[in-house]
Short mmCIF file of C-alpha atoms in Angstrom, two decimals:
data_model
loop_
_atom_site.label_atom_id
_atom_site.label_comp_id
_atom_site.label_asym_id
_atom_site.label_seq_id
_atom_site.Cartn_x
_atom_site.Cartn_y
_atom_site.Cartn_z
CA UNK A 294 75.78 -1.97 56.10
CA UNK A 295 76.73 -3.32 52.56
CA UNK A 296 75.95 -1.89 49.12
CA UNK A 297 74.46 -3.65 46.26
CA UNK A 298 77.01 -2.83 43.46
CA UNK A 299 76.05 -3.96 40.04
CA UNK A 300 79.22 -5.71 37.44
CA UNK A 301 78.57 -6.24 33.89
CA UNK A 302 79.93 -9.70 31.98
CA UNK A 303 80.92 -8.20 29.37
CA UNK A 304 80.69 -4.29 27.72
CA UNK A 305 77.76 -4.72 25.84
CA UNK A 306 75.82 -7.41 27.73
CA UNK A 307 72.26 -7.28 27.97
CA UNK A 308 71.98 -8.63 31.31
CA UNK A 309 74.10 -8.76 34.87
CA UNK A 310 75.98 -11.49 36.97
CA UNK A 311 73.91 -12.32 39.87
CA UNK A 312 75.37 -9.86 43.13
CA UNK A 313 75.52 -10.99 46.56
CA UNK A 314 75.75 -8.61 49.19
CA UNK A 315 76.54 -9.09 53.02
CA UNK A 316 75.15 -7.09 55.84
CA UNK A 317 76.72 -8.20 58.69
CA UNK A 318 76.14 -6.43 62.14
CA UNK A 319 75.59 -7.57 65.75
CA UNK A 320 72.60 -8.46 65.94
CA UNK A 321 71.41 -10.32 62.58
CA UNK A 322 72.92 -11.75 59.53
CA UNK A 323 71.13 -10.78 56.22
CA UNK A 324 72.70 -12.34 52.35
CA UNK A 325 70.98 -10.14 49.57
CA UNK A 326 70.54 -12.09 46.44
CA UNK A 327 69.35 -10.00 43.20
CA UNK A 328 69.41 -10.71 39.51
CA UNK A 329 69.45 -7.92 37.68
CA UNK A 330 68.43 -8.12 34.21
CA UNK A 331 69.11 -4.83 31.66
CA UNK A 332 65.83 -3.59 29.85
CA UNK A 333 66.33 -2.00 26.51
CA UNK A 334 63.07 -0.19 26.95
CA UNK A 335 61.30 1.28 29.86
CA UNK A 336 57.80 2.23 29.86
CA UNK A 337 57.77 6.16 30.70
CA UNK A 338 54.72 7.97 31.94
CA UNK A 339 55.46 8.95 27.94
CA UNK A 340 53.76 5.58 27.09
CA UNK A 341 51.15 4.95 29.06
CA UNK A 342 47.90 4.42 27.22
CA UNK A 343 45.83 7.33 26.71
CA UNK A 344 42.01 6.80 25.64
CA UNK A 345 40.57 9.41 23.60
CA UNK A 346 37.53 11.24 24.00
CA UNK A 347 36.20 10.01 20.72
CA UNK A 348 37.15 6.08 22.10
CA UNK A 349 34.88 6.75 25.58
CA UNK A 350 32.88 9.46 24.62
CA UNK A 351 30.54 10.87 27.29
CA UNK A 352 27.45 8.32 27.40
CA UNK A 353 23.77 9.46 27.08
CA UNK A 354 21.98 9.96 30.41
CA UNK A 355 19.37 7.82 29.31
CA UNK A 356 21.58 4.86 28.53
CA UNK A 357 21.40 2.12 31.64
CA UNK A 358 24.25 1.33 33.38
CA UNK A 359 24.51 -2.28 32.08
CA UNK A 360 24.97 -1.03 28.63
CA UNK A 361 27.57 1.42 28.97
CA UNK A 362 30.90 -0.15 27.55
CA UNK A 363 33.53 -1.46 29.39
CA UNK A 364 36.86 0.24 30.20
CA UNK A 365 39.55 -2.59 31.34
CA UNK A 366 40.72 -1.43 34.91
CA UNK A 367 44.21 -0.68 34.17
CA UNK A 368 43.18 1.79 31.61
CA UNK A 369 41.31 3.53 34.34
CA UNK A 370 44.20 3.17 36.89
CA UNK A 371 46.77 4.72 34.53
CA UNK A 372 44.99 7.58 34.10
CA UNK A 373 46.09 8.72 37.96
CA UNK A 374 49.62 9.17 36.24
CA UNK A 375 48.80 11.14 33.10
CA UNK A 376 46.90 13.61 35.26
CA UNK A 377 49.52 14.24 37.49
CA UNK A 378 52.03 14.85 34.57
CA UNK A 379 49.84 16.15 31.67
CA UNK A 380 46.40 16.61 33.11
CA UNK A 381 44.57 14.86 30.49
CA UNK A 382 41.76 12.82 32.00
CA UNK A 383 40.08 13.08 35.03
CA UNK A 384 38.31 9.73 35.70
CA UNK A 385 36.74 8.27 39.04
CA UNK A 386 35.08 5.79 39.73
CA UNK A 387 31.48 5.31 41.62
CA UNK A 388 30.46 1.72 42.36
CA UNK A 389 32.14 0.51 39.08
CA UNK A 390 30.97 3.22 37.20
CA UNK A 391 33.64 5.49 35.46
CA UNK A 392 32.95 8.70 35.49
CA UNK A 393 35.20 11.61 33.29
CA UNK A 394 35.04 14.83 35.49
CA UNK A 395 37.75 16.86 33.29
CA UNK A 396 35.69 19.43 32.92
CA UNK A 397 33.75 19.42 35.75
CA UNK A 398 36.67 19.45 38.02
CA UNK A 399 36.64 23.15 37.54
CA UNK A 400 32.95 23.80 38.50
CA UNK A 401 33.24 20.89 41.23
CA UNK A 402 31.50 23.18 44.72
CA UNK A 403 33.75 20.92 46.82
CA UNK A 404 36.89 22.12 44.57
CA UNK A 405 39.30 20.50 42.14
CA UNK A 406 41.50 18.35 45.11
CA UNK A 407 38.69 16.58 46.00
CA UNK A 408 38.03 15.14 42.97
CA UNK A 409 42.18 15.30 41.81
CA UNK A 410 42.83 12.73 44.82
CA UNK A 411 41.10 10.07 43.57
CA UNK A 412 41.58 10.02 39.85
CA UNK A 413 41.60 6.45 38.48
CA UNK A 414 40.43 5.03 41.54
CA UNK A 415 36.99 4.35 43.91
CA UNK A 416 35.81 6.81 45.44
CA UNK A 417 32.11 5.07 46.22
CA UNK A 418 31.93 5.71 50.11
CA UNK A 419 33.19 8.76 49.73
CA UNK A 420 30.53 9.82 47.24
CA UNK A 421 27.78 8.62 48.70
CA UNK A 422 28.83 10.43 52.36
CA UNK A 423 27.98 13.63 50.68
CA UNK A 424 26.03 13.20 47.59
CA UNK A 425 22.24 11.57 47.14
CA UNK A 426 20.67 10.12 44.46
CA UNK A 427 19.59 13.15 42.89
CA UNK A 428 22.72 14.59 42.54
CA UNK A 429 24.35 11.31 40.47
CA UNK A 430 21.50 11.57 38.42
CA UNK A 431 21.47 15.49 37.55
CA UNK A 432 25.40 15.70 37.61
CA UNK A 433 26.66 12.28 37.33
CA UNK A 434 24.41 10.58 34.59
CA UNK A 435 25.49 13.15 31.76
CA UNK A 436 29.32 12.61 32.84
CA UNK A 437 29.17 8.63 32.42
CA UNK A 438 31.78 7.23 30.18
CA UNK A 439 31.65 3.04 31.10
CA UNK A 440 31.59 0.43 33.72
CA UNK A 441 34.31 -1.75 34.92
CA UNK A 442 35.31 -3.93 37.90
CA UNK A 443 38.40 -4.49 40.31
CA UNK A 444 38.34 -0.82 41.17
CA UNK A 445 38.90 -1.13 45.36
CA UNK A 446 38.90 2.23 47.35
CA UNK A 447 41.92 2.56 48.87
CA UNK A 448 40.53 3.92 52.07
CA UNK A 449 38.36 1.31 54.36
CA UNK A 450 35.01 2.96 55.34
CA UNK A 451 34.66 4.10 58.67
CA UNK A 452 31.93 2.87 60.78
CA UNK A 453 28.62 5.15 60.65
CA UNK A 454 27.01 5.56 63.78
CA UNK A 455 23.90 7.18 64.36
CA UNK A 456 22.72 8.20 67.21
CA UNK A 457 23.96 8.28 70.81
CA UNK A 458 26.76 5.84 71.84
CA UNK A 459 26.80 4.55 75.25
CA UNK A 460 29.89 4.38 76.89
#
């Protein structure tokens, strides 16, 4: 097995030669070809982009869904890594609506993982398996922040079936 072993042009450079690598055993022949260039700064968890509360405040219940603002998805994704380091916001999403549970999380009956797990993501099916309508509007409405789009769920959704199967 061969090791990718990184040489610099010159002390200093900001990038690195091209590195070839062999792997070479008996039954297959693989080249590894990587340029590697340096970075003088790498985005940390540090950096991310954290919205403030006063930026997406908590929307009136009474506001319809079509006017709430919109969040761009990758501020909503991001906010699955600040949680997990700094537990700042706790955002899902419910078909594309975002939702900021940070302080609900603690009152949640189902308990804080269940809502922890899917921070910055869909969680629509998942919702809707055990919630009704009622529910979103009593306890969702008031916790409404904005709307966005190109949210998937990461899990697909099981069939539902109802009834008796026959074999």
């Amino acid at each position: 097995m061969g090791w990718l072993s990184l040489r610099s042009r010159l002390q200093g450079s900001t990038s690195f030669e091209p590195v070839f690598t062999q792997v070479t055993d008996s039954k297959s022949v693989t080249e590894h070809v990587e340029h590697v260039q340096h970075v003088e700064h790498v985005e940390t968890i540090d950096n991310i982009y954290t919205p403030s509360t006063s930026e997406y405040p908590l929307q009136d219940p009474s506001v319809p869904d079509e006017a709430l603002p919109f969040i761009p998805p990758a501020i909503v994704r991001s906010q699955r890594l600040r949680f997990s380091k700094a537990k700042v916001l706790a955002w899902i999403v419910v078909d594309n609506i975002v939702y900021d549970c940070t302080e609900f999380i603690k009152e949640h009956p189902g308990g804080e993982t269940v809502i922890q797990s899917f921070i910055g993501e869909d969680c629509s099916w998942q919702f809707w398996r055990f919630h009704s309508e009622t529910i979103m509007e009593k306890w969702g409405g008031p916790l409404r922040v904005g709307r966005t789009e190109g949210i998937v769920n990461r899990f697909k959704e099981p069939p539902r079936y109802f009834g008796s199967r026959n074999r």
